[in-house]
Amino acid sequence: MDTTAILSRLGISHMAEAGDIAVYSPIDGSPIGRVTSHSAADVDEVLTRAQDAHAAWRNVPPPRRGELTRLLGNRLREQKHALGSLITLETGKILQEGLGEVQEMIDICDFAVGLSRQLYGLSIASERPGHRMAETWHPMGVCTVISAFNFPAAVWSWNATLALVCGNALVWKPSEKTPLTALAIDRIMQHTLSEFGDAPTGLASLLIGGRDVGAMLVSDPRSNIVSATGSTEMGRAIGIDVARRFGRSILELGGNNAGIVSSAANRELALRSIVFSAVGTAGQRCTTLRRLFVHEDIYEETIAKLKDLYRRIAIGNPLEPGILMGPLIDEPAFERMQAALEQARTEGGDVYGGERQHVAGHEKGFYVRPALVEMPSQTPVVLKETFAPILYVIKYRDFDDAVEMNNAAHHGLSSCVFTADIREAERFLSASGSDCGIANVNIGPSGAEIGGAFGGEKETGGGRESGSDAWKAYMRRATNTVNYSMALPLAQGIDFSID
Amino acid sequence: MDTTAILSRLGISHMAEAGDIAVYSPIDGSPIGRVTSHSAADVDEVLTRAQDAHAAWRNVPPPRRGELTRLLGNRLREQKHALGSLITLETGKILQEGLGEVQEMIDICDFAVGLSRQLYGLSIASERPGHRMAETWHPMGVCTVISAFNFPAAVWSWNATLALVCGNALVWKPSEKTPLTALAIDRIMQHTLSEFGDAPTGLASLLIGGRDVGAMLVSDPRSNIVSATGSTEMGRAIGIDVARRFGRSILELGGNNAGIVSSAANRELALRSIVFSAVGTAGQRCTTLRRLFVHEDIYEETIAKLKDLYRRIAIGNPLEPGILMGPLIDEPAFERMQAALEQARTEGGDVYGGERQHVAGHEKGFYVRPALVEMPSQTPVVLKETFAPILYVIKYRDFDDAVEMNNAAHHGLSSCVFTADIREAERFLSASGSDCGIANVNIGPSGAEIGGAFGGEKETGGGRESGSDAWKAYMRRATNTVNYSMALPLAQGIDFSID
Amino acid sequence: MDTTAILSRLGISHMAEAGDIAVYSPIDGSPIGRVTSHSAADVDEVLTRAQDAHAAWRNVPPPRRGELTRLLGNRLREQKHALGSLITLETGKILQEGLGEVQEMIDICDFAVGLSRQLYGLSIASERPGHRMAETWHPMGVCTVISAFNFPAAVWSWNATLALVCGNALVWKPSEKTPLTALAIDRIMQHTLSEFGDAPTGLASLLIGGRDVGAMLVSDPRSNIVSATGSTEMGRAIGIDVARRFGRSILELGGNNAGIVSSAANRELALRSIVFSAVGTAGQRCTTLRRLFVHEDIYEETIAKLKDLYRRIAIGNPLEPGILMGPLIDEPAFERMQAALEQARTEGGDVYGGERQHVAGHEKGFYVRPALVEMPSQTPVVLKETFAPILYVIKYRDFDDAVEMNNAAHHGLSSCVFTADIREAERFLSASGSDCGIANVNIGPSGAEIGGAFGGEKETGGGRESGSDAWKAYMRRATNTVNYSMALPLAQGIDFSID
Amino acid sequence: MDTTAILSRLGISHMAEAGDIAVYSPIDGSPIGRVTSHSAADVDEVLTRAQDAHAAWRNVPPPRRGELTRLLGNRLREQKHALGSLITLETGKILQEGLGEVQEMIDICDFAVGLSRQLYGLSIASERPGHRMAETWHPMGVCTVISAFNFPAAVWSWNATLALVCGNALVWKPSEKTPLTALAIDRIMQHTLSEFGDAPTGLASLLIGGRDVGAMLVSDPRSNIVSATGSTEMGRAIGIDVARRFGRSILELGGNNAGIVSSAANRELALRSIVFSAVGTAGQRCTTLRRLFVHEDIYEETIAKLKDLYRRIAIGNPLEPGILMGPLIDEPAFERMQAALEQARTEGGDVYGGERQHVAGHEKGFYVRPALVEMPSQTPVVLKETFAPILYVIKYRDFDDAVEMNNAAHHGLSSCVFTADIREAERFLSASGSDCGIANVNIGPSGAEIGGAFGGEKETGGGRESGSDAWKAYMRRATNTVNYSMALPLAQGIDFSID
């Protein structure tokens, strides 16, 4: 399938003709479209319309709101291949992963339908006779989503489906590196809204633009919720701006994710997990495996096998079957990767791979060999998140040391242990084990299911999205006490009577 | 009971002899003690010890941690009268309210005992065969509590009991206006820790001081959680500082709480509620009723009856039985009240009461008559939180207008409606009703039970404390997936195989 | 649409040619098909296959199981009109209700999809160090569903979707009065299973037959769950049989549902609710309104208006638009209704309506006028559930008396109050209010949403189906404690050491 | 401490002088008291009073009800040693276990206090505009507890605390073998009620007697809940009787609990667990380990070590320190044990131990050596629950076979696996693993914490008590929908309009 066919299938081919932002495919560096940034006036108008839309949408019964996400899921099913292909085209991730991302959108749509009949608050036992106490959850207002290039579709869907089912209006500013995917999804969303019928105008909007558009959205009090995915520095600035105006932020920032390979691990399974986690999406997932702690007894063997696997990874055009790793997103990404490898060497690292890889016919794409870097310890470069396929490997002797190294990172997103030993596994999952929001056993740190809450503490930002009760971040909690007696007892037994 | 006896009963009488901070009782302006501020070095040491204490405490089984709060509750029961009296002495609230505050401490201790066997995460259905998915909750680390003068005891206990049961260490900086209550509670806590036996050193500490001590605590990354109660401006600064370092803040800031009196209200019950809510604690609760919207059909009658009730409120020494209103906390509070009343007059308000009240033998106490201010509309002074017994009253015709006025405040803490009409009541509690964290029917906005979550959105800060699942703010969530199969299926059905 | 067209659309027209059970449409008494009862050997084989199917199905990840219900929902959407028409044809309920029943099937399918990623157990705080405690929910085995004629489709779907998502196999014995609807649904289910692909053989089966088939299923230990809807006497026998072999039963038996009309009620809304609740499905819903307690101040007016509304109800062929009430299911139903009215007269009742109604061209259908019966008190006939459109009306003075009368019934299914007074409403919903499993305010007792749990105590049988955590009845709970330490502390601090 | 001192400490020494039921201590067969059976008239009166008490108690706010259990916990703390001693005296279990049982009572009291502010129902998203949906939990009425001799105290407390906090009245019929413990507890309860102050008369009653008293309670419709602990046959009869009248039963019947010892087990830890689980309470716990499946690779070694441990178990007066096993409850128990051993031999078993043991000065006590019986397979005697310290040991090769043997029992209470292998552990806990209500890893099947739900399926009866949401069995669920709009939309979008 070529670019034109993909864009045409998604109805956005005309986008290629105008606009101030040029879009290039990382596959071969070729231009695939131009899009136009929105103006400050557009931002203002979109927020106003969103606010109005919320005022109506909050009164629509949640199960009806859920129907919107059901229809969206159906449309995504229809467009799965085309949309997955566009994701590949715009991000360079392999088609299997592009399709997986659309599948994740579909999954969360289904989840949101069920959720739309729940949004459970609690009825609570009151200490006062003739009083009923309950907690209910209400919509917040406008949810502004700021998403990154590496998951140009799924992250929006996590936020969009929950925010909509929870009764919020939606504004989306995607990465300027992946606006076409955003336009395609927005088109699907608008069609879904038409099919749905009576949704208020302005319920779900797209704003194309760079940092300025993002900044306007973040500082505007009409953005009741700002859900942002991206770098720690971006997230820190957003967190501060939103805190200043007492808004609510949901931050999903970086991750410097680690894995522990115990001597009790099933090697074969561990190795396959490690490669997928470190190399998938060319190391540009927020959950990519970046640090690996290997028990000394199996260290040499593990390194040898990893090198063998790394050597055999098929690198090339991510739309082609059999390819496991596509290009980096762009030249700066490549340069940051090389700089990190250079720093690693300086800090005592032994680098395997990492060099640019020639792919015939795609000379302008930044293809690299994934890098395996043996490090003597967790030096500064290891503790820095570099968004590239670099896996630092460090030997350990004592399990507690490995856990401590896992927790020494500034981020707290994802982590894993490979072991058949239940004691190691459970300790890793315990209060004094991994300090990450995601802690897995015998699978890598990446590839979460939508049924769990996704996110982590520390420089990962603290937000949670997707499953479990992550939906509460899109609602406000109200504690209600209803006195249906003729008396007025006070809590804590206080007596306050005017004679 | 005189001051000396109260302090002696609580074992803190020796505190009266030294220190850079002088403590005065608002009852009569007399000095009741001196306390010493902690130094920067103290702050550092306390945080280090707290961090170490957490590292041990997190491994103590939660039900054992709950035993600590059970013992604390028992000690508070023993000291209820003395501690309640000291609260009255130091804050000027009436003894009934001082005792009520201790009762609230006891209640939350009991609640925390039960909670210590729950801390429920979820086991979750996984989409992959041979995989188990679950969510668990783990301690965060150190919880720093910054509390205000008006609830010098209860607010600490809400945070302390939940934080401790959840496995955190605790650092407390109370208001410099109420350090004696804090010292008394700390003494009770330390005795409880001794009785408990094997708690780690430094698990619960007290730091006396002003803004500088608070600022050190807030900006220190070892304060994993900062739970702060106080003014919006203080909270804003804390929120920003904590966001900058990706810490977690729980903010309970001001409230500009309103009530609606419908023509369908039970008048008698409404009036009593209003007076307690507006006048209790001399209008210095964060949930104090400050704005009242009265239906035009009953407006004149309501004003007349309120004036009559206001006239009859017994003002004086809050330790004396029968007294319903004690003094304001200090002269600046008095002056801010007078300034607000002056501004109200300028903005068209008709002020009843509000003047200083002479109380024989307590000439240095700032006693006032509670003020009732009829306003033509929600002018700027009405939308400003003045921490004093001022109740602005505004007439309304249409219920929706009353709800809109309720929601026009910058804060979002508490609210109520008085009505016997189920449609008005339910609308008030619905998604398009009150936007506050607390919304009550036929009781005032103040006097929450500990079983519900306490807090609100907007300039109230967004935090929740006490009941429901507020405990989650004191823990970090971990999503775990355990692969116990021999296969490695990927989420979303992705295929990633190296030949 | 005629019978042939409906059956043909649903692919079951060939069923009309053979079988020992003749099916008649209550609309005109005409035969619409013949079906064949299954033999004892069939029952045995079906149960064996179901057991085997369960052994495989329990290992299929729940979200994949949820996909089956999603596909089922889609097929039901396609066949909504045909299936709704067949329901009308076979039960005589009006087409609006036939379609509503299919909509309910669709709703529960969607709900089950969301549920399939939840099935939440709890992780629980353990009192022992180095121990993890959790609760998980596992499939039970085979769920046998026995359904009644009046909801020949929805009741199966409530059970089927939850049971399947929860990992059980399914066996269904429908009422012998409505086998065609069952056959049509089974065909849809089998097609859905084919589309789904890899479900085990025998996962969902249909068994046609009378009491003997039901009895075999009920007493067979392979029916791990027996979910039965029907009469109290049938349910009692099933409950005993299942208890004898320690199986699990979910009983949804009769209801003798009441409503209270307070003098504070919105009359217009109450009257419309009452008529729908009493007359809908010709009074043959288990939630049909059968008893009405009207405050004396509005009694005469209410009776007059109800008579007027009853007079205007369009009775006739339920497939025709505008018709609100179709025929009774059969002649015995008609005779039981007449007997009840006769008894009512004997017990002092004043009967309005209730006589057979001639409908041109449908002389063999048992059409009746709905009956309004003014009773002096709750005599025996009032406390008996008669499955027909009879509404007993009784005057009350004191609200507490009305609640007491509500609770005097043997059944405990549904109830309601019409009032604008929040005190009456909340008292009705309180611990000393209605004793029913469903208690509504300002809507009638019938027409539940699938998001709540459905069922009631006393002779209603105690089962719950549909929403909330009703799914737990389809699973078994396991409490797990995992010791991952090297020590062996005992619960409750017991010391048990062998020297 | 001698008998007189114990009874006197608990205030029941005067009980020893009259009554138709003689109580003997299994320690030495000596009479320790006489108690009087209640008459049919007593049963009737107690139930009537309990019903009345419920009518008042249900309106007492749950947190106030929780205060009753808090006070009870405090009194039990005071009497822990005396009550634990009496339990030992009356049941023959060692003092450590007697004290453990009282500790369990105390734990559940604390748990119930916390629960008293929860009893959480759900607020649920309604599909209709202007409607509020919620689920609330209300008291059931009278909870009748029938308890067995082996846990004469704890089982009552599990039921009593939850039932009381949930708003029920309580009637207790203890085993006729342990009435003194019941009298002592009842005395503590009555004192607690006095201290509490305003509880209704008849809230908690004790009925002494045999099967006839139990039968009256079970068949009486005023026993809304019957919670029964005992043999499967007794439970079956109760289940049927309660089902007949649509009451609610909570059955905790026998267990034929198994453990699997994998070759990957930590042997030392496994052995200690096995001995405690098989020998504790002289094998008379419902969770006693009765069947052991040992991997062939470690079979011989395990048998040898178990024999060594069994040989060293100190048997004797259970009040004496160091003793690990006291007598059987009585001679019939001894005879049933011998018969089972005889049958085991017949079925190919190799019996080690099991013979009567002479204990000097206690010749009338039925002391035995615990029996270890190597069996070739699960013959009939193995699948029968014999309430005695018999541990059947069977060799296995394949883990799946061991799980299958675990599940082959008629009961479904408790089970465990000893393994360090996470795959075996997780498989044991999975949907196709153990079918028991309790499934543990690396701890024995007995000694549950109160935080989890306790009970199991199949012939164990299906009930759940103690933690998690077991409290729901003591309440009835009400689903409420409140229409606060002026419209009357029907669920499922049905149109039903009278022109």
PDB file of N, CA and C in Angstrom, chain A residues 96 126-128 135 138 236 244 273 312 429 432 437 439 441 449 453 464 468-469 472 477 479-481 483 495 499, chain B residues 59 96 126-128 135 138 236 244 312 429 437 439 441 449 453 464 468-469 472 477 479 481 483 488 495 499:
ATOM      1  N   GLN A  96       2.965  -4.216  12.325  1.00  0.00           N
ATOM      2  CA  GLN A  96       2.392  -4.982  13.433  1.00  0.00           C
ATOM      3  C   GLN A  96       2.109  -4.080  14.634  1.00  0.00           C
ATOM      4  N   SER A 126     -23.884   6.461  57.203  1.00  0.00           N
ATOM      5  CA  SER A 126     -23.802   7.729  57.931  1.00  0.00           C
ATOM      6  C   SER A 126     -23.886   7.504  59.432  1.00  0.00           C
ATOM      7  N   GLU A 127     -23.189   8.343  60.180  1.00  0.00           N
ATOM      8  CA  GLU A 127     -23.223   8.218  61.641  1.00  0.00           C
ATOM      9  C   GLU A 127     -24.452   8.866  62.258  1.00  0.00           C
ATOM     10  N   ARG A 128     -25.259   9.533  61.436  1.00  0.00           N
ATOM     11  CA  ARG A 128     -26.404  10.247  61.969  1.00  0.00           C
ATOM     12  C   ARG A 128     -27.707   9.590  61.550  1.00  0.00           C
ATOM     13  N   GLU A 135     -21.405   9.139  47.673  1.00  0.00           N
ATOM     14  CA  GLU A 135     -20.382   9.822  46.883  1.00  0.00           C
ATOM     15  C   GLU A 135     -20.746   9.607  45.424  1.00  0.00           C
ATOM     16  N   HIS A 138     -18.935  13.308  38.985  1.00  0.00           N
ATOM     17  CA  HIS A 138     -19.501  14.161  37.953  1.00  0.00           C
ATOM     18  C   HIS A 138     -18.421  14.578  36.939  1.00  0.00           C
ATOM     19  N   ARG A 236       6.943  18.791  33.256  1.00  0.00           N
ATOM     20  CA  ARG A 236       7.186  19.607  34.441  1.00  0.00           C
ATOM     21  C   ARG A 236       6.584  21.009  34.246  1.00  0.00           C
ATOM     22  N   ARG A 244      -0.685  26.183  38.959  1.00  0.00           N
ATOM     23  CA  ARG A 244      -0.836  27.619  39.235  1.00  0.00           C
ATOM     24  C   ARG A 244      -2.297  28.039  39.207  1.00  0.00           C
ATOM     25  N   SER A 273      11.531 -11.609  25.399  1.00  0.00           N
ATOM     26  CA  SER A 273      10.888 -10.434  25.998  1.00  0.00           C
ATOM     27  C   SER A 273      11.798  -9.223  25.935  1.00  0.00           C
ATOM     28  N   ARG A 312      20.459 -10.523  14.445  1.00  0.00           N
ATOM     29  CA  ARG A 312      19.528 -11.110  13.500  1.00  0.00           C
ATOM     30  C   ARG A 312      18.257 -10.279  13.303  1.00  0.00           C
ATOM     31  N   LEU A 429       7.397  -7.445  43.538  1.00  0.00           N
ATOM     32  CA  LEU A 429       6.064  -6.823  43.488  1.00  0.00           C
ATOM     33  C   LEU A 429       5.645  -6.219  44.817  1.00  0.00           C
ATOM     34  N   SER A 432       8.525  -3.136  49.191  1.00  0.00           N
ATOM     35  CA  SER A 432       9.946  -2.776  49.129  1.00  0.00           C
ATOM     36  C   SER A 432      10.593  -3.296  47.841  1.00  0.00           C
ATOM     37  N   GLY A 437       5.180   2.275  38.529  1.00  0.00           N
ATOM     38  CA  GLY A 437       3.740   2.130  38.369  1.00  0.00           C
ATOM     39  C   GLY A 437       3.377   0.822  37.694  1.00  0.00           C
ATOM     40  N   ALA A 439       4.924  -3.077  37.266  1.00  0.00           N
ATOM     41  CA  ALA A 439       5.952  -4.039  37.668  1.00  0.00           C
ATOM     42  C   ALA A 439       5.484  -5.407  37.208  1.00  0.00           C
ATOM     43  N   VAL A 441       6.253  -9.583  35.874  1.00  0.00           N
ATOM     44  CA  VAL A 441       7.061 -10.781  36.094  1.00  0.00           C
ATOM     45  C   VAL A 441       7.013 -11.641  34.835  1.00  0.00           C
ATOM     46  N   GLU A 449      -1.733  -4.023  28.946  1.00  0.00           N
ATOM     47  CA  GLU A 449      -3.129  -4.219  28.569  1.00  0.00           C
ATOM     48  C   GLU A 449      -3.935  -3.010  29.033  1.00  0.00           C
ATOM     49  N   ALA A 453      -4.340   0.174  35.141  1.00  0.00           N
ATOM     50  CA  ALA A 453      -4.017   1.601  35.113  1.00  0.00           C
ATOM     51  C   ALA A 453      -2.578   1.750  34.610  1.00  0.00           C
ATOM     52  N   ARG A 464      -2.395   8.456  35.836  1.00  0.00           N
ATOM     53  CA  ARG A 464      -2.803   7.106  35.448  1.00  0.00           C
ATOM     54  C   ARG A 464      -3.874   7.215  34.379  1.00  0.00           C
ATOM     55  N   SER A 468      -8.653   0.049  35.305  1.00  0.00           N
ATOM     56  CA  SER A 468      -8.911   0.155  36.742  1.00  0.00           C
ATOM     57  C   SER A 468      -9.757   1.404  36.988  1.00  0.00           C
ATOM     58  N   ASP A 469      -9.478   2.173  38.029  1.00  0.00           N
ATOM     59  CA  ASP A 469     -10.307   3.363  38.270  1.00  0.00           C
ATOM     60  C   ASP A 469      -9.620   4.637  37.781  1.00  0.00           C
ATOM     61  N   LYS A 472     -11.465   7.977  37.211  1.00  0.00           N
ATOM     62  CA  LYS A 472     -11.778   8.999  38.228  1.00  0.00           C
ATOM     63  C   LYS A 472     -11.015  10.291  37.985  1.00  0.00           C
ATOM     64  N   ARG A 477     -15.305  14.366  42.300  1.00  0.00           N
ATOM     65  CA  ARG A 477     -15.998  13.589  43.315  1.00  0.00           C
ATOM     66  C   ARG A 477     -16.854  14.527  44.168  1.00  0.00           C
ATOM     67  N   THR A 479     -19.184  14.473  47.680  1.00  0.00           N
ATOM     68  CA  THR A 479     -19.662  13.761  48.859  1.00  0.00           C
ATOM     69  C   THR A 479     -20.977  14.402  49.285  1.00  0.00           C
ATOM     70  N   ASN A 480     -22.018  13.611  49.314  1.00  0.00           N
ATOM     71  CA  ASN A 480     -23.348  14.146  49.603  1.00  0.00           C
ATOM     72  C   ASN A 480     -23.898  13.577  50.893  1.00  0.00           C
ATOM     73  N   THR A 481     -24.435  14.452  51.724  1.00  0.00           N
ATOM     74  CA  THR A 481     -25.194  13.992  52.885  1.00  0.00           C
ATOM     75  C   THR A 481     -26.583  14.602  52.802  1.00  0.00           C
ATOM     76  N   ASN A 483     -30.095  14.953  54.752  1.00  0.00           N
ATOM     77  CA  ASN A 483     -30.835  14.823  56.004  1.00  0.00           C
ATOM     78  C   ASN A 483     -32.317  14.692  55.662  1.00  0.00           C
ATOM     79  N   ASP A 495     -22.883  19.563  70.354  1.00  0.00           N
ATOM     80  CA  ASP A 495     -24.144  20.204  70.770  1.00  0.00           C
ATOM     81  C   ASP A 495     -24.017  21.703  70.522  1.00  0.00           C
ATOM     82  N   ASP A 499     -30.852  28.817  72.799  1.00  0.00           N
ATOM     83  CA  ASP A 499     -32.037  28.652  73.645  1.00  0.00           C
ATOM     84  C   ASP A 499     -33.213  29.470  73.111  1.00  0.00           C
TER      85      ASP A 499
ATOM     86  N   ASN B  59       7.466  -2.321  55.419  1.00  0.00           N
ATOM     87  CA  ASN B  59       7.457  -3.779  55.490  1.00  0.00           C
ATOM     88  C   ASN B  59       6.676  -4.325  56.686  1.00  0.00           C
ATOM     89  N   GLN B  96     -17.391  22.717  73.101  1.00  0.00           N
ATOM     90  CA  GLN B  96     -18.119  21.685  72.362  1.00  0.00           C
ATOM     91  C   GLN B  96     -17.412  21.364  71.048  1.00  0.00           C
ATOM     92  N   SER B 126      -6.984 -10.650  32.809  1.00  0.00           N
ATOM     93  CA  SER B 126      -5.975 -10.394  31.772  1.00  0.00           C
ATOM     94  C   SER B 126      -6.437 -10.919  30.425  1.00  0.00           C
ATOM     95  N   GLU B 127      -6.020 -10.246  29.361  1.00  0.00           N
ATOM     96  CA  GLU B 127      -6.412 -10.688  28.020  1.00  0.00           C
ATOM     97  C   GLU B 127      -5.513 -11.803  27.499  1.00  0.00           C
ATOM     98  N   ARG B 128      -4.473 -12.151  28.265  1.00  0.00           N
ATOM     99  CA  ARG B 128      -3.521 -13.143  27.793  1.00  0.00           C
ATOM    100  C   ARG B 128      -3.612 -14.431  28.601  1.00  0.00           C
ATOM    101  N   GLU B 135      -3.574  -5.135  40.671  1.00  0.00           N
ATOM    102  CA  GLU B 135      -3.138  -3.791  41.052  1.00  0.00           C
ATOM    103  C   GLU B 135      -2.949  -3.806  42.556  1.00  0.00           C
ATOM    104  N   HIS B 138       1.059   0.567  47.375  1.00  0.00           N
ATOM    105  CA  HIS B 138       2.230   0.560  48.235  1.00  0.00           C
ATOM    106  C   HIS B 138       2.441   1.932  48.881  1.00  0.00           C
ATOM    107  N   ARG B 236      -1.413  27.504  46.540  1.00  0.00           N
ATOM    108  CA  ARG B 236      -0.969  27.664  45.162  1.00  0.00           C
ATOM    109  C   ARG B 236       0.554  27.547  45.105  1.00  0.00           C
ATOM    110  N   ARG B 244       6.877  21.055  40.639  1.00  0.00           N
ATOM    111  CA  ARG B 244       8.200  21.243  40.023  1.00  0.00           C
ATOM    112  C   ARG B 244       9.084  20.017  40.234  1.00  0.00           C
ATOM    113  N   ARG B 312     -29.442  36.588  69.507  1.00  0.00           N
ATOM    114  CA  ARG B 312     -29.491  35.780  70.729  1.00  0.00           C
ATOM    115  C   ARG B 312     -28.265  34.906  70.936  1.00  0.00           C
ATOM    116  N   LEU B 429     -27.725  17.923  43.519  1.00  0.00           N
ATOM    117  CA  LEU B 429     -26.700  16.873  43.654  1.00  0.00           C
ATOM    118  C   LEU B 429     -26.260  16.307  42.305  1.00  0.00           C
ATOM    119  N   GLY B 437     -17.090  19.884  46.158  1.00  0.00           N
ATOM    120  CA  GLY B 437     -16.717  18.551  46.610  1.00  0.00           C
ATOM    121  C   GLY B 437     -17.675  18.007  47.661  1.00  0.00           C
ATOM    122  N   ALA B 439     -21.695  18.464  48.794  1.00  0.00           N
ATOM    123  CA  ALA B 439     -23.001  19.054  48.471  1.00  0.00           C
ATOM    124  C   ALA B 439     -24.028  18.353  49.348  1.00  0.00           C
ATOM    125  N   VAL B 441     -27.891  18.232  51.566  1.00  0.00           N
ATOM    126  CA  VAL B 441     -29.302  18.584  51.514  1.00  0.00           C
ATOM    127  C   VAL B 441     -29.841  18.617  52.937  1.00  0.00           C
ATOM    128  N   GLU B 449     -18.793  14.163  58.166  1.00  0.00           N
ATOM    129  CA  GLU B 449     -18.438  12.914  58.829  1.00  0.00           C
ATOM    130  C   GLU B 449     -17.135  12.401  58.220  1.00  0.00           C
ATOM    131  N   ALA B 453     -15.215  11.350  51.693  1.00  0.00           N
ATOM    132  CA  ALA B 453     -14.008  12.068  51.287  1.00  0.00           C
ATOM    133  C   ALA B 453     -14.250  13.563  51.452  1.00  0.00           C
ATOM    134  N   ARG B 464      -8.353  15.307  48.509  1.00  0.00           N
ATOM    135  CA  ARG B 464      -9.389  14.653  49.298  1.00  0.00           C
ATOM    136  C   ARG B 464      -8.723  13.962  50.472  1.00  0.00           C
ATOM    137  N   SER B 468     -13.915   7.289  52.369  1.00  0.00           N
ATOM    138  CA  SER B 468     -14.001   6.709  51.020  1.00  0.00           C
ATOM    139  C   SER B 468     -12.615   6.207  50.627  1.00  0.00           C
ATOM    140  N   ASP B 469     -12.189   6.422  49.399  1.00  0.00           N
ATOM    141  CA  ASP B 469     -10.866   5.926  49.005  1.00  0.00           C
ATOM    142  C   ASP B 469      -9.815   7.040  49.018  1.00  0.00           C
ATOM    143  N   LYS B 472      -6.012   6.433  49.034  1.00  0.00           N
ATOM    144  CA  LYS B 472      -5.168   6.174  47.856  1.00  0.00           C
ATOM    145  C   LYS B 472      -4.175   7.301  47.606  1.00  0.00           C
ATOM    146  N   ARG B 477       0.221   3.366  43.275  1.00  0.00           N
ATOM    147  CA  ARG B 477      -0.454   2.245  42.651  1.00  0.00           C
ATOM    148  C   ARG B 477       0.521   1.498  41.753  1.00  0.00           C
ATOM    149  N   THR B 479       0.606  -1.584  38.878  1.00  0.00           N
ATOM    150  CA  THR B 479      -0.110  -2.530  38.030  1.00  0.00           C
ATOM    151  C   THR B 479       0.845  -3.670  37.704  1.00  0.00           C
ATOM    152  N   THR B 481       1.588  -7.486  36.044  1.00  0.00           N
ATOM    153  CA  THR B 481       1.201  -8.616  35.203  1.00  0.00           C
ATOM    154  C   THR B 481       2.248  -9.702  35.382  1.00  0.00           C
ATOM    155  N   ASN B 483       3.383 -13.365  34.100  1.00  0.00           N
ATOM    156  CA  ASN B 483       3.275 -14.419  33.094  1.00  0.00           C
ATOM    157  C   ASN B 483       3.708 -15.726  33.732  1.00  0.00           C
ATOM    158  N   LEU B 488       4.827 -16.276  25.206  1.00  0.00           N
ATOM    159  CA  LEU B 488       4.992 -14.831  25.355  1.00  0.00           C
ATOM    160  C   LEU B 488       4.038 -14.081  24.438  1.00  0.00           C
ATOM    161  N   ASP B 495       2.397  -9.434  16.773  1.00  0.00           N
ATOM    162  CA  ASP B 495       3.328 -10.526  16.439  1.00  0.00           C
ATOM    163  C   ASP B 495       4.723  -9.929  16.271  1.00  0.00           C
ATOM    164  N   ASP B 499      13.169 -14.856  13.589  1.00  0.00           N
ATOM    165  CA  ASP B 499      13.276 -16.234  13.053  1.00  0.00           C
ATOM    166  C   ASP B 499      14.496 -16.953  13.605  1.00  0.00           C
TER     167      ASP B 499
END
